[in-house]
Short mmCIF file of C-alpha atoms in Angstrom, two decimals:
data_model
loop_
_atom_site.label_atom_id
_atom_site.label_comp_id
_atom_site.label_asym_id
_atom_site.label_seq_id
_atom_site.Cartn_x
_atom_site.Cartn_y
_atom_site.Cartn_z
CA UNK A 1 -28.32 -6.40 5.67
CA UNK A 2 -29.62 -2.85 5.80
CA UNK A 3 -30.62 -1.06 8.61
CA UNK A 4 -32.16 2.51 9.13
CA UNK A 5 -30.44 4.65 11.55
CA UNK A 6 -31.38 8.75 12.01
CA UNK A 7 -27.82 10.23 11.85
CA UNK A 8 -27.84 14.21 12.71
CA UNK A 9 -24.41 15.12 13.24
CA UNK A 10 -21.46 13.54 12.15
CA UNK A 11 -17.78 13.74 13.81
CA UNK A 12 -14.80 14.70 11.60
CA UNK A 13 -11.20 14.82 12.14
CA UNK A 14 -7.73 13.22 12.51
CA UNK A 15 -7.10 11.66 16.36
CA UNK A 16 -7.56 14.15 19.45
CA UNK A 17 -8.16 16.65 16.76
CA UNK A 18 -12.08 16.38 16.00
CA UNK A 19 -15.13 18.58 15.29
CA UNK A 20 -18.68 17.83 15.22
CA UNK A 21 -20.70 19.08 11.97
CA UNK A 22 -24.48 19.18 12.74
CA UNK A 23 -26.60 19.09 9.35
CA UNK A 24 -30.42 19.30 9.13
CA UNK A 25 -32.01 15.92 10.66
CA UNK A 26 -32.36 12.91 8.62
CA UNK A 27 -32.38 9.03 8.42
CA UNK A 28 -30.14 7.28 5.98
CA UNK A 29 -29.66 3.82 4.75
CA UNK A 30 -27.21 2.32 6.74
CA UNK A 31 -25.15 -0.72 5.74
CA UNK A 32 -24.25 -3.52 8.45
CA UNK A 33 -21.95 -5.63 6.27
CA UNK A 34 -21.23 -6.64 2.88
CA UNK A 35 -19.48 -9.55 1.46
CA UNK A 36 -16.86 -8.96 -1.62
CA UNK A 37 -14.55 -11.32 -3.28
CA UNK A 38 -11.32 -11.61 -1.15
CA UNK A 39 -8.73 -8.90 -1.26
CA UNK A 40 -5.16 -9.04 -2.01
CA UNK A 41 -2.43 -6.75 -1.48
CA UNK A 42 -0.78 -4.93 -3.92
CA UNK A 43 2.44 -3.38 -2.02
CA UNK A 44 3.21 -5.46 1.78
CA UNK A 45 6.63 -5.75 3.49
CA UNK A 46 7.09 -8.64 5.21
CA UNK A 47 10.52 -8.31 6.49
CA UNK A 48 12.56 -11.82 7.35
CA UNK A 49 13.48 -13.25 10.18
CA UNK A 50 11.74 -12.92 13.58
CA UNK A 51 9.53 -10.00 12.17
CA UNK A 52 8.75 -12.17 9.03
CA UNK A 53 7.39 -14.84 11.69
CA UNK A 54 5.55 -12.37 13.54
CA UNK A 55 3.88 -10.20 11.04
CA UNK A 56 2.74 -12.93 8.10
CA UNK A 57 -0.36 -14.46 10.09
CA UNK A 58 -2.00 -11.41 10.14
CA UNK A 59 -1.66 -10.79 6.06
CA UNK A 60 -2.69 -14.12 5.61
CA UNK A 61 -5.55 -13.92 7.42
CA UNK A 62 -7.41 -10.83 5.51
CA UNK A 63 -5.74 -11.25 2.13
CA UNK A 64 -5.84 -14.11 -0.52
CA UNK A 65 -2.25 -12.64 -2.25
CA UNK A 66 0.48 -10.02 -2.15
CA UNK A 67 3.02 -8.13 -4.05
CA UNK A 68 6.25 -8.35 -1.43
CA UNK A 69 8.47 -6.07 -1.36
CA UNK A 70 12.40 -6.99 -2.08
CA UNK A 71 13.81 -4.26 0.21
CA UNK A 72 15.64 -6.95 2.79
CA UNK A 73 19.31 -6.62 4.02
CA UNK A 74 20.53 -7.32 1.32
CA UNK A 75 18.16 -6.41 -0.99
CA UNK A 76 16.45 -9.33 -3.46
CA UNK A 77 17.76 -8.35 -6.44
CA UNK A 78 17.79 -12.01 -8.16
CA UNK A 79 15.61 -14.27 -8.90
CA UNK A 80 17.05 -16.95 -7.22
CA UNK A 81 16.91 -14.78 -3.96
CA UNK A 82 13.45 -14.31 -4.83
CA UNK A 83 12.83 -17.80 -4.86
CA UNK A 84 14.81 -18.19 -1.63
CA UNK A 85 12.55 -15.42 0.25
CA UNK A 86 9.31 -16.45 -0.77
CA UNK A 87 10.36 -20.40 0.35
CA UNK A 88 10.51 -18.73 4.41
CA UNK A 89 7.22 -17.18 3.82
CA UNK A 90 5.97 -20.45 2.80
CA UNK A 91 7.51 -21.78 5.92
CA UNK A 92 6.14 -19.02 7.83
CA UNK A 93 2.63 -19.27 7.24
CA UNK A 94 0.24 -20.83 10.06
CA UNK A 95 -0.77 -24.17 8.99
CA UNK A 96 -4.04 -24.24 6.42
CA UNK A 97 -2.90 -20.87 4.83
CA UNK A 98 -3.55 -20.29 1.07
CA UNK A 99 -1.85 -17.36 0.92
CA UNK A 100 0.34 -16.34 -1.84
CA UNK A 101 3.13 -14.27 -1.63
CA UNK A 102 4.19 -12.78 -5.28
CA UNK A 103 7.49 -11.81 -4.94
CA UNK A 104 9.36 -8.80 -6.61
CA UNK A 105 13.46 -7.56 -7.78
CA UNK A 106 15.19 -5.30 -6.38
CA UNK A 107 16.29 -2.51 -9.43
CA UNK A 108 19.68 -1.99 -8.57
CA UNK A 109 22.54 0.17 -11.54
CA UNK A 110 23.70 -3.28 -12.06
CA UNK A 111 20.69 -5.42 -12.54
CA UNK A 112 20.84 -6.82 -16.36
CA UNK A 113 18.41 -7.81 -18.98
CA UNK A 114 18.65 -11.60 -18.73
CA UNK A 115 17.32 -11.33 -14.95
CA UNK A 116 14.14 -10.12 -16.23
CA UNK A 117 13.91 -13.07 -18.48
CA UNK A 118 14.43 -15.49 -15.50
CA UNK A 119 12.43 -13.36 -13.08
CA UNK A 120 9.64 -13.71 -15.76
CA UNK A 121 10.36 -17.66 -16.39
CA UNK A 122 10.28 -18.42 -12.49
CA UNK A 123 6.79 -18.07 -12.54
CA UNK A 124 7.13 -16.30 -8.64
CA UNK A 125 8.67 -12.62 -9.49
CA UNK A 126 5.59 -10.52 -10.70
CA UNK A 127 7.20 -6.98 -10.58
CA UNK A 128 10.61 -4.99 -10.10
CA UNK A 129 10.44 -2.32 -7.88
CA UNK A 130 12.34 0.90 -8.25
CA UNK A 131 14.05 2.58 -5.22
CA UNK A 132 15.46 5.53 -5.67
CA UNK A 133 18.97 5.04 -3.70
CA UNK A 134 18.02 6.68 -0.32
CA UNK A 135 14.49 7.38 -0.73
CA UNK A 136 13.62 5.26 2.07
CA UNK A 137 13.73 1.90 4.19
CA UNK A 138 16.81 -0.05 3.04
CA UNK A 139 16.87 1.98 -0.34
CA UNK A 140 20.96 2.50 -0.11
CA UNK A 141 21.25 0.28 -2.98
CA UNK A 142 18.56 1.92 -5.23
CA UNK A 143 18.89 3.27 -8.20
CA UNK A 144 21.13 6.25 -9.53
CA UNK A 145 20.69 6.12 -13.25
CA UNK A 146 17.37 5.39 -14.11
CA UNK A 147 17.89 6.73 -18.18
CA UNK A 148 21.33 5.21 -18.33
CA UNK A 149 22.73 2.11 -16.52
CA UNK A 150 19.03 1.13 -16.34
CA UNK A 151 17.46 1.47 -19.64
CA UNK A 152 18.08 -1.64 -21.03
CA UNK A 153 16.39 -3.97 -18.34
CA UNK A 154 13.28 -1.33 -18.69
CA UNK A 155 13.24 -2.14 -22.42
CA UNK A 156 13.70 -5.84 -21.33
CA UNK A 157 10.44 -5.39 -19.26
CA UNK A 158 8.24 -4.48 -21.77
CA UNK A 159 8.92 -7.62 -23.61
CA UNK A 160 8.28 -9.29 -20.71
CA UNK A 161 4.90 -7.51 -19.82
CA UNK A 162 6.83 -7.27 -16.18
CA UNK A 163 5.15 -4.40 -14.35
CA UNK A 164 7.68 -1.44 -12.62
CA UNK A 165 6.63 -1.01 -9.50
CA UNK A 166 7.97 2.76 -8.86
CA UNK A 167 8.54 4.41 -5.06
CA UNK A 168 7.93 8.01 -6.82
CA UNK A 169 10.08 10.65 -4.87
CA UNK A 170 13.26 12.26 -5.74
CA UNK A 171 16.01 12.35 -2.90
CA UNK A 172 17.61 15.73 -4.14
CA UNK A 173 18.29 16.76 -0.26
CA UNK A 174 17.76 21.00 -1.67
CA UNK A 175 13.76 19.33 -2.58
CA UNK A 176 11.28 19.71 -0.05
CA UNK A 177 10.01 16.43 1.43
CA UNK A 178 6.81 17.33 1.24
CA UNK A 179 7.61 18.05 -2.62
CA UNK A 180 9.10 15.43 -3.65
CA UNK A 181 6.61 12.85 -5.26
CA UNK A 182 5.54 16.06 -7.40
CA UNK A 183 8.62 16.46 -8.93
CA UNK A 184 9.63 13.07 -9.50
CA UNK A 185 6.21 12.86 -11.41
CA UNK A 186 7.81 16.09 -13.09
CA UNK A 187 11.37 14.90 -13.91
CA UNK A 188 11.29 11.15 -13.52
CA UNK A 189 7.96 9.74 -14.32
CA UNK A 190 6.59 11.82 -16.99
CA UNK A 191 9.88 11.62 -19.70
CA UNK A 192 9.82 7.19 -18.63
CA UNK A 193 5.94 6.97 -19.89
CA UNK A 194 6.45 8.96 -22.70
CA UNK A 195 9.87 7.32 -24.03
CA UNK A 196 8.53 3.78 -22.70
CA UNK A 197 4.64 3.91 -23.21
CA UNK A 198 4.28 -0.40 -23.36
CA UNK A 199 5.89 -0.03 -20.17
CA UNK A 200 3.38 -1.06 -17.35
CA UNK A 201 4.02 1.15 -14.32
CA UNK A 202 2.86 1.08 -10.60
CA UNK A 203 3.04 4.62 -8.71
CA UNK A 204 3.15 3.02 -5.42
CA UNK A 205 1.61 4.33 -2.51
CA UNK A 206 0.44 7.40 -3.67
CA UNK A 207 -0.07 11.09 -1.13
CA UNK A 208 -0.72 13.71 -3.09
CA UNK A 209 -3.39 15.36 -6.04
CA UNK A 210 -0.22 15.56 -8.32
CA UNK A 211 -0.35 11.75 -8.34
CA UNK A 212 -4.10 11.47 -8.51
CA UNK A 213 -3.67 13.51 -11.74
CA UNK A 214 -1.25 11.75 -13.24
CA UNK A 215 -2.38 8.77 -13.36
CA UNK A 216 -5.89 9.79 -13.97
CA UNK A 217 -4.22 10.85 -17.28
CA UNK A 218 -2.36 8.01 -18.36
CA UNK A 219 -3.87 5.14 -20.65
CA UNK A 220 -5.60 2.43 -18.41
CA UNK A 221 -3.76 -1.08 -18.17
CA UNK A 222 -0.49 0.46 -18.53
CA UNK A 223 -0.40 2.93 -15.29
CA UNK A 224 -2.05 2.43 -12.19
CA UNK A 225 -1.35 3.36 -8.55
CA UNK A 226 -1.68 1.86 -4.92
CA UNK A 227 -3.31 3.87 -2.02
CA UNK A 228 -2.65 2.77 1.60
CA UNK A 229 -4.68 3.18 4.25
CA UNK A 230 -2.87 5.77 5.97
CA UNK A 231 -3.06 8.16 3.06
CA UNK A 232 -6.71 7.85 2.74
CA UNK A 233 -6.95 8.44 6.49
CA UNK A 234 -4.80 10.93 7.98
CA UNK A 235 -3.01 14.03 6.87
CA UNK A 236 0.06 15.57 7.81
CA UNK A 237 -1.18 16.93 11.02
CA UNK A 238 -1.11 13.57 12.71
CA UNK A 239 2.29 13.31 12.73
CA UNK A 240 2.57 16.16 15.31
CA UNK A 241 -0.99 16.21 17.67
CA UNK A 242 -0.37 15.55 21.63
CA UNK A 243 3.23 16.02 20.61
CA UNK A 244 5.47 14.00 17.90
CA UNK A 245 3.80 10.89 16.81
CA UNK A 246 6.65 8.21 15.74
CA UNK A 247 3.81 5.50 15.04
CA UNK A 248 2.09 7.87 12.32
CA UNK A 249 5.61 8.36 10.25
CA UNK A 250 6.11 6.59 6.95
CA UNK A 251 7.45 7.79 3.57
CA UNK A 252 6.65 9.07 1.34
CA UNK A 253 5.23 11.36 4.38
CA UNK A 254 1.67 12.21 4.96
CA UNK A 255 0.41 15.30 2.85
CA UNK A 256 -1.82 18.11 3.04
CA UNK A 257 -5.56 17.78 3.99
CA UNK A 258 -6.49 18.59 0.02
CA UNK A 259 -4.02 15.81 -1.28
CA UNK A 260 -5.63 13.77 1.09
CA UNK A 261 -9.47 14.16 0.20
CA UNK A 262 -8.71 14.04 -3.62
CA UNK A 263 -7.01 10.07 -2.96
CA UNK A 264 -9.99 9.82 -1.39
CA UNK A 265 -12.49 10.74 -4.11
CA UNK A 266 -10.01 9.49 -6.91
CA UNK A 267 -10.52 5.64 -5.16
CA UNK A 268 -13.56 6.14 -4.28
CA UNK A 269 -14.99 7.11 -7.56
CA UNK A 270 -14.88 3.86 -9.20
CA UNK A 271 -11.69 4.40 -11.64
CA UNK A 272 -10.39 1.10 -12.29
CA UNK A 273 -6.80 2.93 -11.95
CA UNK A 274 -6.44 2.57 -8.25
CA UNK A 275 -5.66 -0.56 -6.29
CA UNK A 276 -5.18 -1.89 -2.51
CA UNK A 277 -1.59 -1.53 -1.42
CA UNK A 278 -1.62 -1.03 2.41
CA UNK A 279 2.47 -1.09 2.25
CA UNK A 280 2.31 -2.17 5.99
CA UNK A 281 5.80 -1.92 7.18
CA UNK A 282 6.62 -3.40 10.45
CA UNK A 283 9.11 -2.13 12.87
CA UNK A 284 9.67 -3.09 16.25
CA UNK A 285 8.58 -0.59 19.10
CA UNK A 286 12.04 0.79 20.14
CA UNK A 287 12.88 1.26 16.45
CA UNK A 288 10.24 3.61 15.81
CA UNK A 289 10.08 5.35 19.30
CA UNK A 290 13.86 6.44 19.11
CA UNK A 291 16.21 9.39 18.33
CA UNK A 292 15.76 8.24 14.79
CA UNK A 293 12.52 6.44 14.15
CA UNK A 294 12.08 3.98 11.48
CA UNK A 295 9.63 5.08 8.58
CA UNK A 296 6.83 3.13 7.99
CA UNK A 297 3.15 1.78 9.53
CA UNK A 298 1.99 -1.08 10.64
CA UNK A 299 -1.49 -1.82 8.96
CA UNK A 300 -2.13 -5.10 8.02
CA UNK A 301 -3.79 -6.28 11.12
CA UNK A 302 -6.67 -3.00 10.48
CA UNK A 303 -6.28 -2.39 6.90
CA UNK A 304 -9.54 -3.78 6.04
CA UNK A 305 -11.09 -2.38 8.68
CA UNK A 306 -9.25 1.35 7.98
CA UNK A 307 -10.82 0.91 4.02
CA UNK A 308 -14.62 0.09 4.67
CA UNK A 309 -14.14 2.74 7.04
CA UNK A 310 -13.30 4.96 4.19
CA UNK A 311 -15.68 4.07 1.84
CA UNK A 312 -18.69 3.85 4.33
CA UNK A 313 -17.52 7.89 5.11
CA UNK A 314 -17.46 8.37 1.38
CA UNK A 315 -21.13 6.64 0.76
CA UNK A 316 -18.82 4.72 -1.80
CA UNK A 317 -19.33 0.93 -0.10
CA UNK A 318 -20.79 -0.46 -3.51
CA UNK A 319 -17.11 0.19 -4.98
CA UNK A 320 -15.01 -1.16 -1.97
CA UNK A 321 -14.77 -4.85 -3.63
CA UNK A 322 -13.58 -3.49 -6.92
CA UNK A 323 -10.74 -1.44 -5.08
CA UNK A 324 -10.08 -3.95 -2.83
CA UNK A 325 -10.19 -7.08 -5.12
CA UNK A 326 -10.66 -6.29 -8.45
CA UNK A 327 -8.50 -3.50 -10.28
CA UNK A 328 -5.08 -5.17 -9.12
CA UNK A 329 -5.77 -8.60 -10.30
CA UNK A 330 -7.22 -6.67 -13.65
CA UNK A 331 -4.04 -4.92 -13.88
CA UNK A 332 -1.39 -7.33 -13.22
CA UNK A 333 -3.52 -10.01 -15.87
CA UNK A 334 -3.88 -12.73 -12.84
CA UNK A 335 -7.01 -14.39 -12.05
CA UNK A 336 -9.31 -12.69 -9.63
CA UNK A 337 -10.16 -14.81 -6.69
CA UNK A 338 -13.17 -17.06 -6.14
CA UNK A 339 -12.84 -16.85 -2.13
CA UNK A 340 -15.25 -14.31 -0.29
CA UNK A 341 -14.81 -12.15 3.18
CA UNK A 342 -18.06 -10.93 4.36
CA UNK A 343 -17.44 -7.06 6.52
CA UNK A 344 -19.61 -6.88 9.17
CA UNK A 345 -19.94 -3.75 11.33
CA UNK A 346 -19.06 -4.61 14.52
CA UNK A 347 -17.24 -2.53 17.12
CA UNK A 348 -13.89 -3.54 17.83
CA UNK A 349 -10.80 -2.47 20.37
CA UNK A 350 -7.11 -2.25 17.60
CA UNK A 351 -4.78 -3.67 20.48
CA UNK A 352 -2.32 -1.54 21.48
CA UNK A 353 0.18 -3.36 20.78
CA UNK A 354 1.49 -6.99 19.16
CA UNK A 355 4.23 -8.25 21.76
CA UNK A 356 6.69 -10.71 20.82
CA UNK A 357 9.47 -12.46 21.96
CA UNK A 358 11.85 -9.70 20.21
CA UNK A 359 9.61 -6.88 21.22
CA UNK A 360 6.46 -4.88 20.35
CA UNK A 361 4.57 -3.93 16.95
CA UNK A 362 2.54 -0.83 17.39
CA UNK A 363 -0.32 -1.59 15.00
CA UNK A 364 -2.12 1.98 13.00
CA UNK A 365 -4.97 3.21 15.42
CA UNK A 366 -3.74 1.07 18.57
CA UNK A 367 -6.37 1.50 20.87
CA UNK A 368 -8.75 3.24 18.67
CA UNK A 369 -12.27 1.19 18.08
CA UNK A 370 -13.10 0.98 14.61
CA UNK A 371 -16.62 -0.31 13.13
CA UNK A 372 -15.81 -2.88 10.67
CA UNK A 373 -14.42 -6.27 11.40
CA UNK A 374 -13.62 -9.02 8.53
CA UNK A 375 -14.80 -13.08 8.51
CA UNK A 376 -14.50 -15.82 6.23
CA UNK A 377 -17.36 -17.14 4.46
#
């Protein structure tokens, strides 16, 4: 459905933080919804527990699949754990779901060749992710010797076509934070393509131009990256407007306004490189709002909403559906799905928060009305 709307200024910015740009008048084509094959998504944390319970109807609802992440206490670093976690998803999900949680391994020093081969055999571990030890959430039992103790198991990978799903920052405390994906690119992910090029590699939730440009010059099918919604959305500034804002904190950090614009027209442009990975990270309310908040954003409830939003901006909405539900099926060699989700735009009120018996989830853009909602065909 198209309709024709005269649109002479436009407003711009990042929260209380906005400016009106006035161009010469003119009407434009304006888009009131689209359907597109049903998303999944690429990079989710779904916790266990009473968060797992809380958090998995709203995934479930927007997206067909996910790639979950392993970081639990303790981590899932076998297969049979894998197995283990995805069986309380199952049990979690509302009755009627056909969602499908792909699960991942935790790369730990110790992990060992043979895992791969039963990860790969299971036919429920998709991916291994790589935590640098200490990089972030629950990353204490991450990786220390990437070259050395872990070699082998990389080598093991590539004959199993199992992707490495990579959380790309050093944790060298003399690096700056805001640094730190560039150099691991630098010192980390550069020599691994080059001295493992069959090795299929995920830069995860990418912030910065230094990642767009790597992976824009890699070979396609072997690296590709996920972009969240808060990277496409907000820069650095939002952490600190109207004073320090706990809900808006997630690692890798937000970036610079340029790193954020060129994720923006590197996804937007139609490269088949770049995938949906909202890595929505739940934490309850207290966790986040204390004297040391808990990294990461809640997003799954908006992320659909938060993309078309981006695209619309970008007069990019023809390429949402390959973003969205195309390049990550493409890349991991699964089936794209047959379901559809038709965007409308309709003006909607993000809660401001998700209260449960344990607590609150602050959702991204509580309170904020946004202009696209999702339904089912």
């Amino acid at each position: 459905m198209i309709k024709t709307l005269v649109s002479p200024c436009s407003v711009v910015g990042f929260g209380s933080q906005k400016l009106k740009s006035c161009k010469k008048l003119k009407t434009r084509a304006v888009r009131m919804e689209l359907t597109i094959t049903q998303p999944d998504d690429w990079h989710l944390h779904l916790r266990d527990g009473d968060l797992l319970q809380a958090v998995v109807p709203h995934s479930a609802s927007h997206f067909r699949r996910a790639i979950v992440m392993p970081n639990l206490k303790p981590p899932v670093t076998s297969t049979a754990a894998a197995i283990t976690y995805r069986e309380s998803i199952m049990k979690a999900l509302p009755v009627g779901t056909s969602f499908d949680p792909l699960m991942t391994l935790y790369l730990t020093d110790k992990t060992q060749p043979q895992e791969i081969k039963l990860a790969r055999e299971s036919g429920v571990v998709y991916a291994v992710k790589l935590y640098p030890a200490g990089a972030t959430t629950n990353s204490q039992d991450g990786v220390t010797d990437l070259f050395g103790k872990c070699l082998p198991v990389l080598e093991e990978m590539v004959k199993q076509n199992m992707p490495l799903l990579v959380h790309g920052e050093v944790t060298d405390p003399s690096i700056d934070v805001f640094d730190r994906e560039k150099i691991f690119i630098e010192t980390v992910l550069q020599p691994l393509i080059q001295r493992l090029p069959q090795l299929k590699v995920v830069m995860e939730h990418i912030t910065t131009m230094d990642a767009v440009n790597f992976v824009e010059s890699c070979k396609e099918g072997f690296v590709g990256a996920t972009v969240t919604p808060q990277h496409l959305l907000l820069n650095r500034n939002a952490l600190f407007q109207g004073g320090l804002q706990p809900h808006n904190y997630c690692l890798p950090v937000l970036k610079r306004e340029i790193h954020r614009e060129a994720i923006v027209k590197a996804v937007t442009s139609g490269s088949k490189k770049f995938f949906l990975g909202t890595d929505s990270a739940p934490h309850e309310r207290r966790r986040k709002e204390s004297s040391c908040g808990c990294a990461g954003i809640y997003s799954a409830p908006v992320a659909l909403s938060l993309y078309a939003k981006v695209f619309d901006e970008a007069g990019a909405l023809d390429k949402l559906e390959a973003f969205t539900s195309f390049n990550g099926p493409d890349f991991y060699g699964l089936p794209r799905n047959s379901s559809k989700i038709t965007l409308k735009r309709a003006p909607w009120k993000v809660p401001e928060a998700f209260s449960f018996s344990f607590g609150d989830i602050i959702p991204m853009f509580a309170g904020e009305t946004l202009q696209w909602q999702s339904f089912f065909e």
